[in-house]
Amino acid sequence: MAELPGLLRRSWAWILLPTLAAAVAALAFVQLVPPRYTAEAKLLLESRDPAFARTAQERADQATPIDEQAVASQAQVMMSRDLAREAIRRLKLVGNPEFDPEAAPPGPLRQALMLLGLARNPLERPAEERVLDTFLERLLVYPAGKSRILTVEFRSRDPDLAAEGANTVAELYLGSLEAAKVDTARYASTWLGGNIDTLRRRVTEAEAKVEAFRAKNGLVSGSAGTGQRLTSQQLSELSTQLSQARTIQADLAGRVKSIKEMIKDGRAFEIPDVANNELIRRTIENRITVRAQLALESRTLLPAHPRIKELTAQVGELDAQIRAAAERIGRTLENDARIAASRVESLQAAVDGQRDVVVKGNSSEVELRALEREAKAQREQLESYLSRYREAAARDAESATPADARIVSRAVRPEQPSFPKKLPTLGFATLLAFLLSSGAVIGRRLLAEPGLPPSQDGDAPWGGDAPQGGGDGPGGRGRSWRRTEPYSFPEAMPPNRWEGGAAANADAARPAAQAGMPASEASATTDLGARAAAPAPDPAGFALGPLVARLGSGPRRAAGRTVLVVETEPRRDGDLPDALARHLAAGAATLMVDLNGPEEEADEAGLTDLVAGEATFQDVIQATGSLQRIATGSIDTQVLLDEPETLAATVEATAEAYAWVVFRLRLAPDVLALLAHLAPQMDSVILASNASADDAELGELFGLAEDAGAGQVLVAQDRPARRAAAIEAPAEEPMALRLTAA
């Protein structure tokens, strides 16, 4: 990219000349091409029938708005060939050189081809057919967005013809809609008129059948108010009379029984019919008078006195008269009750006979109702046909119903041509020529010269320097390792694929020198390849070869290897997790994760923020040279125990993205649970401790990691001990690690 400005400056002639040629050609084109003008008319699709001209059903149907499919269909109707032929006739386009170039006499060459049968005589085709294709090419009808407005565009070299063409097409479309409505109404009136007479005859026949069947079976209707048959009305009346007679009979029987009981009890004078009789009333008054005299005389006379006996005899005679009157009334009521019972029997017989008549008439009435339904259906159909016939006849006239569209904007004479656009065409052609010529110059240079060396073609995909050195595995020799695919978190990553080698880095210096690279850069590239081929020194003075070999040959759960280093005590002369991570980073993509870092890093986003969902991988991964690092985080490490599933997913994601993931855990009283959570997901667990083999705490840690399900458990110690090694070993000799358990 840095060479592009100079390359373009040196090749200015190859860029300028084609650009100027394209500009001149575009200028000539816009000047020589005849301009074309575009006129535009707009129509609105809507129902224009007045409400009083439509039935209720038609008004309900028109309540649904016109949808997009209907608008698109009307646009295709407007571009139909029949409508185009009528527009050609009105615009008189036959013979117009713009639309009918074949109308001119053919030239000599065409005449010769016509004589040889290789060309067709244009005059053999109808004149309108010659113009039709060109007319349809110049006509464009489309809906304006998602509205019910149709836009009609017509192009022509003559601006007046363009405006007239758009307006003519719009007017012809409206006329076709009106004609379609008139034709529909005319067809409806003709069809309905031919069927109404036949339907009238069917209605007359159906009604005649109903009356004939009713008269034949005696199904005479009663009064118009009830709507019942005569037999049913008679049965109803007899039932009413029977109920009344039974009521009278029951009343008389009750009165007779009551009178008999009162006579038996000696209370005949209390009977209402007896008390209301004038003769009995006077008898009762005399009885009262006699009883009064009897009471008066009884005060002075004894019961055996003749006067007392006379008055007693008079009272008995009067009581006998009252009883006789009551018995006569009872016998009269008994006679009335017998008469009422006889009437009840006669009415019951009449009701039974009438019921039989009604039951027999019900079967006939079923057939009568079927005939009446048929006659009613025929009558309703006739009335519907008559109503539609009157509406269709009213609309069967020119301009009786307007078209369901109207022109909202008529086309006017355009002042500016729509083609060609001079300035945009000239600018676009010039810019396109400039870009193409510049691209041709750059492509020619790229094809003629090699590209940039591989050692300079980009940054490492891990956000830091590309790891160099190593071999076929961690700690190997003779290859440089590069990640060929970028990582993305937190999704699962594909298996690591590595490519490159020391030879590639060594060969990269030669094309760099040939391409004009400065001597210092070429030598740096050569030195980089030499360092990649040489063995990588162990950081921090540790001899990590045996430990890395054990890790590389151990179990493996994912694409990358996961290692947990547990520091049982602080070290002043070296940090094993950091040294191991840097050693592995020299040969492969390595990530180091602090599970419980120092207090001074408490405000730094890290693993706990990632597990808690407060940060992403991009926020927490830090690049320190070729080594990637994730700090502990600003949130308390308790979140790692509270979210075991998220922690497991995080470990799995890092193992898929990196070749080595080294977890550092500083031993403290409250981290044993965290060790138990992480050990099942680790390929290897390293206990960095100088304690003796029979140390209880070391044995407990070893058993905890092994029981939790770690792939392998190693105990790494200085040889023979850290302090002794510092005294006996030379200063320049790195300290080796002794593996005490596996």
XYZ file of C-alpha atoms in Angstrom:
742
model
C 0.000 0.000 0.000
C 2.890 2.364 0.665
C 4.142 1.913 -2.924
C 0.786 2.706 -4.546
C 1.149 6.532 -4.668
C 4.588 6.282 -6.242
C 3.440 3.619 -8.686
C 0.481 5.732 -9.770
C 2.704 8.824 -10.179
C 5.190 6.930 -12.340
C 2.356 5.532 -14.529
C 0.400 8.781 -14.916
C 0.408 8.547 -18.688
C -1.205 5.085 -18.684
C -3.946 6.488 -16.452
C -4.481 9.947 -17.928
C -4.727 8.976 -21.589
C -7.531 6.367 -21.183
C -9.360 8.716 -18.819
C -9.247 11.581 -21.329
C -10.284 9.246 -24.145
C -13.279 8.053 -22.135
C -14.233 11.640 -21.294
C -14.070 12.671 -24.956
C -16.097 9.622 -26.002
C -18.707 10.349 -23.342
C -18.910 13.978 -24.407
C -19.377 12.961 -28.030
C -22.025 10.452 -27.004
C -24.130 12.923 -25.018
C -23.885 15.445 -27.840
C -24.728 13.129 -30.722
C -27.385 10.902 -29.183
C -30.852 12.385 -29.714
C -32.405 13.298 -26.361
C -35.449 11.479 -25.092
C -38.130 13.030 -22.913
C -40.225 11.236 -20.317
C -43.705 12.395 -19.302
C -45.521 11.055 -16.290
C -49.203 10.702 -15.412
C -50.636 9.254 -12.201
C -53.919 7.469 -11.514
C -55.550 6.587 -8.205
C -57.382 3.261 -7.934
C -60.566 3.658 -5.856
C -64.250 2.806 -5.947
C -66.215 5.693 -7.419
C -69.730 4.240 -7.348
C -72.068 6.264 -5.096
C -73.482 4.456 -2.101
C -77.087 4.665 -3.345
C -76.100 2.948 -6.606
C -74.994 -0.241 -4.843
C -76.769 -2.824 -2.758
C -75.881 -3.484 0.867
C -73.964 -6.611 -0.132
C -71.953 -4.696 -2.750
C -71.157 -1.977 -0.222
C -69.911 -4.645 2.200
C -67.709 -6.141 -0.530
C -66.263 -2.740 -1.374
C -65.231 -2.239 2.279
C -62.114 -4.346 1.633
C -59.281 -2.074 0.414
C -57.487 -2.749 -2.862
C -54.393 -4.836 -2.112
C -50.959 -4.766 -3.744
C -51.761 -7.704 -6.026
C -54.772 -5.853 -7.419
C -52.670 -2.736 -8.087
C -49.994 -4.810 -9.859
C -52.695 -6.533 -11.931
C -54.102 -3.204 -13.056
C -50.603 -2.118 -14.076
C -50.377 -5.155 -16.370
C -53.829 -4.393 -17.766
C -52.705 -0.888 -18.650
C -49.759 -2.339 -20.609
C -51.925 -4.793 -22.555
C -51.533 -5.021 -26.313
C -55.168 -4.178 -27.032
C -54.884 -0.927 -25.125
C -51.569 -0.212 -26.864
C -53.140 -0.675 -30.319
C -55.881 1.816 -29.497
C -53.287 4.297 -28.216
C -51.251 3.883 -31.423
C -54.326 4.726 -33.485
C -55.135 7.800 -31.407
C -51.553 9.078 -31.389
C -51.193 8.331 -35.132
C -47.822 6.676 -34.641
C -48.006 4.656 -37.851
C -45.532 6.296 -40.196
C -43.716 8.149 -37.410
C -39.985 7.547 -38.054
C -39.288 7.225 -34.339
C -41.813 4.414 -33.797
C -42.180 3.039 -37.327
C -38.749 3.101 -38.979
C -39.729 0.268 -41.333
C -42.354 2.471 -42.987
C -39.611 4.169 -45.069
C -38.776 2.585 -48.437
C -36.167 -0.170 -48.013
C -32.636 0.483 -49.194
C -30.895 -1.373 -51.978
C -29.276 -3.888 -49.644
C -32.556 -4.717 -47.965
C -34.287 -4.992 -51.322
C -31.628 -7.432 -52.455
C -32.060 -9.498 -49.312
C -35.813 -9.436 -49.812
C -35.423 -10.691 -53.365
C -33.216 -13.516 -52.128
C -35.738 -14.384 -49.409
C -33.288 -13.585 -46.632
C -35.271 -10.623 -45.324
C -38.976 -10.086 -44.797
C -40.880 -7.284 -46.441
C -41.946 -4.971 -43.560
C -45.025 -3.895 -45.486
C -46.429 -7.409 -45.225
C -46.964 -6.920 -41.490
C -49.907 -4.810 -40.242
C -48.895 -1.242 -39.580
C -49.924 -1.341 -35.922
C -47.911 -4.524 -35.320
C -44.770 -2.792 -36.607
C -45.216 -0.009 -34.073
C -46.509 -2.129 -31.184
C -43.174 -3.461 -29.870
C -41.510 -0.055 -29.940
C -44.518 1.532 -28.253
C -44.490 -0.993 -25.424
C -40.747 -0.453 -24.934
C -41.354 3.285 -24.462
C -44.319 2.730 -22.099
C -43.765 1.955 -18.405
C -46.535 1.478 -15.823
C -45.717 0.713 -12.179
C -47.298 1.228 -8.745
C -45.888 4.054 -6.646
C -44.525 2.274 -3.587
C -47.144 0.453 -1.518
C -49.907 2.893 -2.474
C -52.870 2.536 -4.848
C -51.402 5.044 -7.296
C -50.289 3.886 -10.745
C -47.586 5.865 -12.508
C -47.662 5.960 -16.326
C -44.391 6.960 -18.011
C -43.995 7.433 -21.762
C -40.718 8.263 -23.518
C -40.285 9.971 -26.848
C -37.922 12.295 -28.637
C -40.781 14.779 -28.942
C -41.690 16.201 -25.491
C -45.241 17.006 -26.637
C -45.717 13.449 -27.878
C -44.370 12.080 -24.576
C -46.962 14.052 -22.575
C -49.760 13.214 -25.004
C -48.841 9.516 -24.969
C -48.976 9.253 -21.164
C -52.318 11.073 -20.981
C -53.772 9.002 -23.838
C -52.869 5.714 -22.169
C -54.410 6.904 -18.900
C -57.632 8.022 -20.612
C -57.911 4.792 -22.590
C -57.472 2.818 -19.371
C -60.289 4.743 -17.677
C -62.473 4.252 -20.752
C -61.777 0.514 -20.713
C -62.844 0.304 -17.060
C -66.091 2.153 -17.797
C -66.777 -0.022 -20.849
C -66.124 -3.142 -18.782
C -68.684 -2.023 -16.204
C -71.253 -1.215 -18.903
C -70.654 -4.563 -20.585
C -71.085 -6.333 -17.259
C -74.357 -4.518 -16.554
C -75.614 -5.176 -20.076
C -74.797 -8.830 -19.870
C -76.444 -9.080 -16.463
C -79.643 -7.385 -17.640
C -79.835 -9.598 -20.732
C -79.282 -12.774 -18.756
C -81.681 -11.807 -15.978
C -84.383 -10.740 -18.433
C -84.279 -14.120 -20.143
C -84.570 -16.006 -16.842
C -87.200 -13.900 -15.094
C -90.101 -15.091 -17.309
C -89.157 -18.734 -16.780
C -88.862 -18.167 -13.055
C -92.280 -16.501 -12.938
C -93.879 -19.558 -14.467
C -92.133 -21.776 -11.917
C -93.413 -19.625 -9.051
C -96.996 -19.735 -10.363
C -96.885 -23.515 -10.742
C -95.414 -24.006 -7.259
C -98.064 -21.828 -5.601
C -100.858 -23.585 -7.546
C -99.601 -26.947 -6.303
C -99.706 -25.672 -2.726
C -103.328 -24.510 -2.950
C -104.479 -27.661 -4.745
C -102.898 -29.912 -2.134
C -104.388 -27.852 0.705
C -107.888 -28.047 -0.777
C -107.578 -31.771 -1.525
C -106.574 -32.680 2.033
C -108.820 -30.166 3.789
C -105.912 -28.210 5.185
C -107.935 -24.997 5.391
C -106.274 -22.224 7.283
C -108.037 -20.491 10.131
C -108.083 -16.786 10.803
C -105.243 -14.780 9.307
C -104.109 -13.622 12.726
C -103.333 -17.085 14.130
C -101.979 -18.778 11.005
C -103.252 -22.205 12.215
C -105.266 -24.755 10.323
C -109.036 -24.881 10.916
C -108.921 -28.367 12.441
C -106.274 -27.269 14.892
C -108.330 -24.236 15.865
C -111.414 -26.402 16.391
C -109.455 -28.827 18.550
C -108.197 -25.900 20.580
C -111.703 -24.513 21.087
C -113.124 -27.924 22.102
C -110.280 -28.364 24.558
C -111.127 -24.993 26.082
C -114.830 -25.877 26.416
C -113.946 -29.245 27.933
C -111.801 -27.554 30.523
C -114.610 -25.137 31.398
C -117.189 -27.960 31.712
C -114.892 -29.908 33.991
C -114.475 -26.826 36.130
C -118.254 -26.328 36.419
C -118.757 -29.999 37.247
C -116.158 -29.887 39.962
C -117.682 -26.723 41.402
C -121.188 -28.163 41.543
C -119.959 -31.396 43.090
C -118.168 -29.472 45.777
C -121.172 -27.332 46.591
C -123.470 -30.370 46.847
C -121.064 -32.067 49.220
C -120.792 -28.950 51.348
C -124.582 -28.528 51.584
C -125.064 -32.123 52.661
C -122.480 -31.791 55.401
C -124.043 -28.560 56.699
C -127.517 -30.089 56.687
C -126.168 -33.063 58.582
C -124.596 -30.752 61.176
C -127.845 -28.752 61.568
C -126.443 -25.651 60.024
C -128.714 -25.469 56.988
C -129.536 -21.843 57.611
C -125.798 -21.046 57.080
C -125.876 -22.259 53.486
C -125.512 -19.163 51.208
C -128.214 -20.315 48.764
C -130.606 -21.013 51.686
C -129.810 -17.768 53.443
C -130.363 -15.754 50.260
C -133.889 -17.190 49.677
C -136.590 -14.642 50.633
C -138.976 -17.245 52.053
C -136.243 -18.877 54.069
C -135.087 -15.468 55.261
C -138.595 -14.726 56.715
C -138.685 -18.204 58.210
C -135.384 -17.609 59.886
C -136.648 -14.268 61.224
C -139.761 -15.960 62.648
C -137.541 -18.648 64.159
C -135.482 -15.970 65.833
C -138.634 -14.288 67.176
C -140.072 -17.546 68.462
C -136.812 -18.495 70.144
C -136.781 -15.068 71.779
C -140.278 -15.581 73.153
C -139.285 -19.077 74.272
C -136.405 -17.692 76.182
C -138.554 -14.993 77.721
C -141.283 -17.398 78.813
C -138.763 -19.899 80.130
C -137.845 -17.515 82.913
C -141.330 -17.787 84.503
C -142.677 -21.029 83.127
C -141.536 -24.595 83.492
C -140.710 -26.803 80.463
C -143.955 -28.758 80.881
C -146.071 -25.624 80.577
C -148.285 -25.591 77.499
C -146.939 -22.233 76.417
C -143.381 -23.532 76.502
C -144.352 -26.647 74.552
C -146.151 -24.544 71.919
C -143.163 -22.291 71.372
C -140.836 -25.317 71.230
C -143.064 -26.921 68.596
C -142.992 -23.720 66.514
C -139.177 -23.644 66.613
C -138.993 -27.285 65.470
C -141.417 -26.632 62.607
C -139.411 -23.649 61.458
C -136.193 -25.704 61.555
C -137.885 -28.401 59.454
C -138.849 -25.808 56.859
C -135.268 -24.523 56.687
C -133.892 -28.102 56.331
C -136.404 -28.885 53.593
C -135.385 -25.757 51.682
C -131.718 -26.700 52.022
C -132.399 -30.222 50.773
C -134.260 -28.847 47.749
C -131.278 -26.622 46.912
C -128.915 -29.597 47.309
C -131.042 -31.710 44.975
C -131.037 -28.848 42.453
C -127.249 -28.617 42.579
C -126.981 -32.406 42.205
C -129.040 -32.208 39.020
C -126.827 -29.420 37.713
C -123.752 -31.525 38.516
C -125.165 -34.482 36.556
C -125.858 -32.197 33.605
C -122.280 -30.860 33.792
C -120.879 -34.416 33.882
C -122.903 -35.307 30.778
C -121.537 -32.212 29.029
C -117.999 -33.179 30.008
C -118.467 -36.644 28.503
C -119.840 -35.245 25.250
C -117.036 -32.676 24.968
C -114.436 -35.360 25.700
C -115.803 -37.479 22.868
C -115.730 -34.472 20.528
C -112.126 -33.656 21.494
C -111.028 -37.255 20.890
C -112.635 -37.261 17.484
C -111.117 -33.907 16.542
C -107.695 -35.098 17.733
C -107.854 -38.013 15.327
C -108.661 -35.599 12.526
C -105.696 -33.375 13.419
C -103.285 -36.341 13.648
C -104.366 -37.558 10.230
C -103.851 -34.067 8.811
C -100.288 -33.745 10.149
C -98.846 -36.154 7.581
C -100.518 -34.187 4.834
C -99.257 -30.959 6.331
C -95.659 -32.229 6.092
C -96.035 -32.515 2.334
C -97.795 -29.158 2.300
C -94.871 -27.473 4.071
C -92.443 -28.967 1.543
C -94.507 -27.516 -1.291
C -94.709 -24.178 0.487
C -90.906 -24.085 0.968
C -90.362 -24.780 -2.708
C -92.802 -22.055 -3.652
C -91.168 -19.635 -1.194
C -87.671 -20.342 -2.558
C -88.894 -19.776 -6.108
C -90.593 -16.552 -5.044
C -87.466 -15.223 -3.253
C -85.289 -16.052 -6.248
C -87.720 -14.231 -8.510
C -87.673 -11.167 -6.273
C -83.854 -11.207 -6.195
C -83.700 -11.472 -9.994
C -86.169 -8.640 -10.377
C -84.134 -6.402 -8.044
C -80.888 -7.133 -9.858
C -82.545 -6.714 -13.215
C -83.753 -3.234 -12.285
C -80.250 -2.273 -11.054
C -78.534 -3.714 -14.139
C -81.027 -1.999 -16.456
C -80.376 1.310 -14.704
C -76.610 0.915 -15.254
C -76.913 -0.244 -18.860
C -76.103 3.167 -20.264
C -73.021 5.127 -21.230
C -71.309 6.842 -18.264
C -73.896 5.323 -15.916
C -71.107 4.119 -13.583
C -67.707 5.821 -13.366
C -64.457 3.866 -13.588
C -62.841 2.660 -10.396
C -59.904 4.977 -10.992
C -59.255 8.637 -11.634
C -56.383 10.732 -12.917
C -54.754 12.609 -10.066
C -51.876 14.076 -12.071
C -51.901 14.619 -15.839
C -48.677 14.528 -17.799
C -47.196 17.878 -18.793
C -44.641 18.714 -21.429
C -41.188 17.832 -20.002
C -38.552 20.544 -20.273
C -35.449 18.478 -19.476
C -34.530 15.280 -21.312
C -34.482 12.088 -19.279
C -31.747 10.576 -21.483
C -28.882 11.188 -21.780
C -27.989 12.952 -18.528
C -24.985 14.875 -19.764
C -23.092 15.760 -16.609
C -23.714 12.460 -14.741
C -22.833 10.439 -17.865
C -19.653 12.410 -18.460
C -18.585 12.210 -14.805
C -19.368 8.498 -14.476
C -17.521 7.576 -17.682
C -14.478 9.609 -16.631
C -14.401 8.137 -13.125
C -14.892 4.598 -14.435
C -12.051 5.012 -16.937
C -9.790 6.374 -14.197
C -10.549 3.468 -11.876
C -10.121 0.855 -14.592
C -6.836 2.301 -15.817
C -5.534 2.595 -12.248
C -6.573 -0.982 -11.568
C -4.869 -2.141 -14.729
C -1.616 -0.422 -13.703
C -1.726 -1.938 -10.198
C -2.625 -5.379 -11.542
C 0.179 -5.281 -14.062
C 2.655 -4.444 -11.314
C 1.339 -7.196 -9.015
C 1.534 -9.762 -11.795
C 5.007 -8.714 -12.828
C 6.608 -8.607 -9.351
C 6.342 -10.909 -6.312
C 4.319 -9.795 -3.318
C 5.467 -8.997 0.172
C 7.451 -11.621 2.058
C 5.560 -13.985 4.303
C 7.270 -12.661 7.416
C 5.638 -9.235 6.846
C 2.172 -10.076 5.554
C 0.249 -9.255 8.688
C -0.027 -9.458 12.413
C -0.480 -12.573 14.406
C -4.101 -13.502 14.822
C -3.715 -13.663 18.599
C -3.249 -9.935 19.058
C 0.516 -10.258 19.637
C 3.617 -11.438 17.848
C 3.449 -14.666 15.903
C 5.101 -17.398 17.941
C 8.413 -18.509 16.457
C 10.629 -21.518 17.043
C 9.563 -24.894 18.373
C 9.154 -28.071 16.456
C 6.463 -30.602 15.811
C 5.258 -30.114 19.366
C 5.963 -27.929 22.354
C 9.641 -27.609 23.014
C 10.516 -29.077 19.579
C 12.952 -27.632 17.055
C 13.063 -26.641 13.416
C 9.601 -25.082 12.748
C 7.829 -21.787 13.300
C 4.207 -22.014 14.344
C 1.415 -19.716 13.096
C -2.330 -19.831 13.664
C -3.987 -19.854 10.222
C -7.531 -19.103 11.459
C -8.642 -16.202 13.682
C -10.245 -17.079 16.967
C -13.613 -15.886 18.180
C -15.030 -16.295 21.668
C -17.019 -17.668 23.401
C -18.072 -20.046 20.580
C -16.294 -23.406 20.207
C -13.282 -23.241 17.900
C -12.175 -25.751 15.295
C -9.035 -27.794 15.945
C -5.780 -25.853 15.767
C -3.995 -26.051 12.469
C -0.446 -24.779 12.268
C 1.745 -24.203 9.283
C 5.106 -22.696 8.475
C 8.639 -23.608 9.485
C 12.104 -22.357 9.979
C 12.872 -22.941 6.326
C 10.024 -20.656 5.314
C 11.390 -17.895 7.548
C 14.856 -18.439 6.150
C 13.613 -18.331 2.560
C 11.597 -15.230 3.273
C 14.712 -13.103 3.483
C 15.733 -13.724 -0.113
C 12.614 -12.368 -1.878
C 12.635 -9.468 0.575
C 16.135 -8.544 -0.513
C 15.227 -8.978 -4.180
C 12.222 -6.711 -3.784
C 14.389 -3.848 -2.624
C 14.012 -4.317 1.129
C 16.609 -2.441 3.163
C 19.600 -4.437 4.313
C 18.679 -4.034 7.994
C 15.185 -5.481 7.451
C 16.561 -8.380 5.377
C 19.123 -9.222 8.035
C 16.441 -9.038 10.735
C 14.350 -11.478 8.771
C 17.338 -13.810 8.375
C 18.093 -13.592 12.106
C 14.476 -14.381 12.881
C 14.683 -17.577 10.830
C 17.965 -18.523 12.516
C 16.457 -18.026 15.969
C 13.481 -20.165 15.003
C 15.801 -23.012 13.984
C 17.845 -22.811 17.189
C 16.609 -24.389 20.473
C 14.564 -21.989 22.543
C 16.200 -21.225 25.906
C 14.199 -22.056 29.069
C 12.945 -18.872 30.775
C 13.724 -18.052 34.404
C 16.614 -20.553 34.565
C 14.419 -23.672 34.703
C 15.215 -26.845 32.718
C 11.657 -27.518 31.513
C 12.401 -30.132 28.849
C 11.484 -33.237 30.863
C 8.342 -31.587 32.258
C 7.124 -30.495 28.820
C 7.826 -33.957 27.456
C 5.676 -35.509 30.177
C 2.896 -32.998 29.491
C 3.039 -33.631 25.732
C 2.812 -37.410 26.156
C 0.018 -37.216 28.733
C -3.740 -37.452 28.178
C -5.589 -34.938 26.014
C -9.273 -34.008 26.122
C -9.651 -31.260 23.477
C -7.782 -29.756 20.555
C -5.439 -27.981 22.974
C -3.920 -29.146 26.243
C -4.936 -27.737 29.611
C -2.425 -27.590 32.467
C -3.102 -26.493 36.061
C -0.008 -25.437 38.043
C -0.612 -25.283 41.807
C 2.004 -23.218 43.680
C 2.224 -24.419 47.267
C 4.692 -21.690 48.355
C 6.045 -18.427 46.907
C 9.386 -18.516 45.052
C 11.794 -15.663 44.889
C 14.199 -17.032 42.305
C 11.659 -17.954 39.631
C 7.972 -18.462 38.777
C 7.259 -21.963 37.401
C 3.836 -21.228 35.783
C 5.157 -18.117 34.040
C 8.335 -19.919 32.939
C 6.336 -22.891 31.644
C 3.884 -20.670 29.757
C 6.670 -18.667 28.086
C 8.498 -21.853 27.165
C 5.341 -23.279 25.539
C 4.555 -19.937 23.818
C 7.847 -20.188 21.954
C 6.450 -23.080 19.955
C 2.659 -22.761 19.926
C -0.198 -20.430 20.768
C -0.365 -20.373 24.574
C -2.748 -18.739 27.033
C -1.963 -18.207 30.715
C -4.845 -17.755 33.172
C -4.419 -16.490 36.753
C -7.036 -18.054 38.999
C -6.138 -16.045 42.129
C -3.690 -13.311 41.267
C -2.058 -10.690 43.519
C -4.039 -7.884 45.140
C -2.471 -5.162 42.960
C -4.303 -6.630 39.931
C -7.741 -6.642 41.612
C -9.085 -3.795 39.435
C -8.100 -5.491 36.164
C -10.824 -7.279 34.167
C -10.172 -10.987 33.987
C -11.507 -14.502 34.432
C -14.027 -13.740 37.182
C -15.545 -10.914 35.097
C -15.732 -13.289 32.120
C -17.486 -16.033 34.105
C -19.856 -13.497 35.714
C -20.847 -12.215 32.264
C -19.469 -8.714 32.884
C -16.803 -8.933 30.155
C -15.981 -10.789 26.935
C -12.884 -12.670 25.811
C -11.775 -9.635 23.801
C -11.928 -7.540 26.968
C -9.895 -9.847 29.200
C -7.239 -11.355 26.889
C -3.964 -9.419 27.075
C -0.980 -9.902 24.786
C 2.518 -9.883 26.292
C 4.739 -10.695 23.367
C 3.944 -14.154 22.019
C 2.090 -15.114 25.218
C -1.606 -14.391 25.792
C -2.731 -13.781 29.377
C -5.985 -13.510 31.355
C -5.845 -11.941 34.809
C -7.920 -13.069 37.793
C -10.463 -10.262 37.521
C -12.098 -7.568 39.625
C -14.892 -9.805 40.983
C -14.373 -12.126 43.919
C -13.181 -15.627 42.980
C -16.266 -17.059 44.696
C -18.049 -16.548 41.380
C -15.919 -19.378 39.936
C -17.473 -21.750 42.460
C -20.988 -20.313 42.011
C -20.900 -20.745 38.230
C -19.285 -24.161 37.592
C -20.975 -24.670 34.220
C -19.826 -21.288 32.903
C -16.323 -21.947 34.187
C -16.279 -25.341 32.433
C -17.479 -23.773 29.168
C -14.740 -21.131 29.450
C -12.050 -23.771 29.936
C -13.375 -25.753 26.978
C -13.452 -22.675 24.726
C -9.864 -21.733 25.548
C -8.709 -25.327 24.963
C -10.293 -25.265 21.517
C -8.666 -21.938 20.602
C -5.140 -22.403 22.001
C -2.603 -25.186 21.748
C -1.679 -24.788 25.451
C -3.697 -23.254 28.286
C -1.777 -22.890 31.569
C -3.823 -22.150 34.700
C -1.973 -20.751 37.721
C -3.387 -21.413 41.192
C -1.682 -20.037 44.305
C -2.488 -22.376 47.156
C -4.524 -20.855 49.979
C -6.906 -22.308 52.571
C -10.003 -21.344 50.572
C -8.991 -22.642 47.111
C -9.258 -26.402 47.654
C -12.855 -26.354 46.362
C -11.678 -24.484 43.264
C -8.972 -27.115 42.724
C -11.610 -29.840 42.973
C -13.771 -28.019 40.391
C -10.944 -27.498 37.887
C -9.079 -30.803 38.158
C -11.688 -32.851 36.164
C -11.222 -30.507 33.191
C -7.404 -30.548 33.239
C -5.233 -32.788 31.112
C -2.418 -32.376 33.672
C -2.171 -30.982 37.195
C 1.327 -29.901 38.381
C 1.966 -29.495 42.115
C 4.987 -27.173 42.393
C 6.348 -28.138 45.828
C 9.737 -28.911 47.390
C 8.139 -30.870 50.231
C 9.218 -34.448 50.859
C 7.238 -37.373 49.477
C 5.779 -38.221 52.883
C 4.473 -34.696 53.504
C 0.832 -34.895 54.598
C -0.299 -31.684 52.887
C 1.352 -32.654 49.600
C -0.222 -36.104 49.773
C -3.628 -34.547 50.447
C -3.304 -32.243 47.424
C -2.135 -35.122 45.261
C -5.064 -37.304 46.342
C -7.564 -34.461 45.889
C -6.449 -33.787 42.294
C -6.302 -37.475 41.437
C -9.723 -38.252 42.946
C -11.290 -35.255 41.183
C -10.477 -36.844 37.804
C -7.425 -35.018 36.444
C -5.748 -36.640 33.440
C -2.387 -36.931 35.222
C -0.961 -35.447 38.422
C 2.716 -34.393 38.554
C 4.829 -33.052 41.429
C 7.600 -30.699 40.196
C 10.582 -29.873 42.466
C 13.918 -28.117 42.113
C 16.877 -30.586 41.916
C 17.869 -31.602 44.487
C 16.304 -28.694 46.351
C 15.908 -25.057 45.584
C 18.409 -23.787 48.161
C 20.939 -26.567 47.537
C 20.748 -26.000 43.812
C 21.455 -22.344 44.299
C 24.663 -23.214 46.221
C 25.993 -26.139 44.169
C 24.932 -25.317 40.627
C 26.944 -22.811 38.593
C 25.337 -19.467 38.007
C 25.086 -19.953 34.235
C 23.607 -23.483 34.466
C 19.814 -23.552 34.506
C 18.065 -25.321 37.357
C 16.417 -28.585 36.398
C 13.066 -29.795 37.708
C 12.650 -33.207 39.266
C 9.379 -35.068 38.746
C 8.579 -36.894 41.933
C 5.123 -38.281 41.162
C 2.966 -39.039 38.182
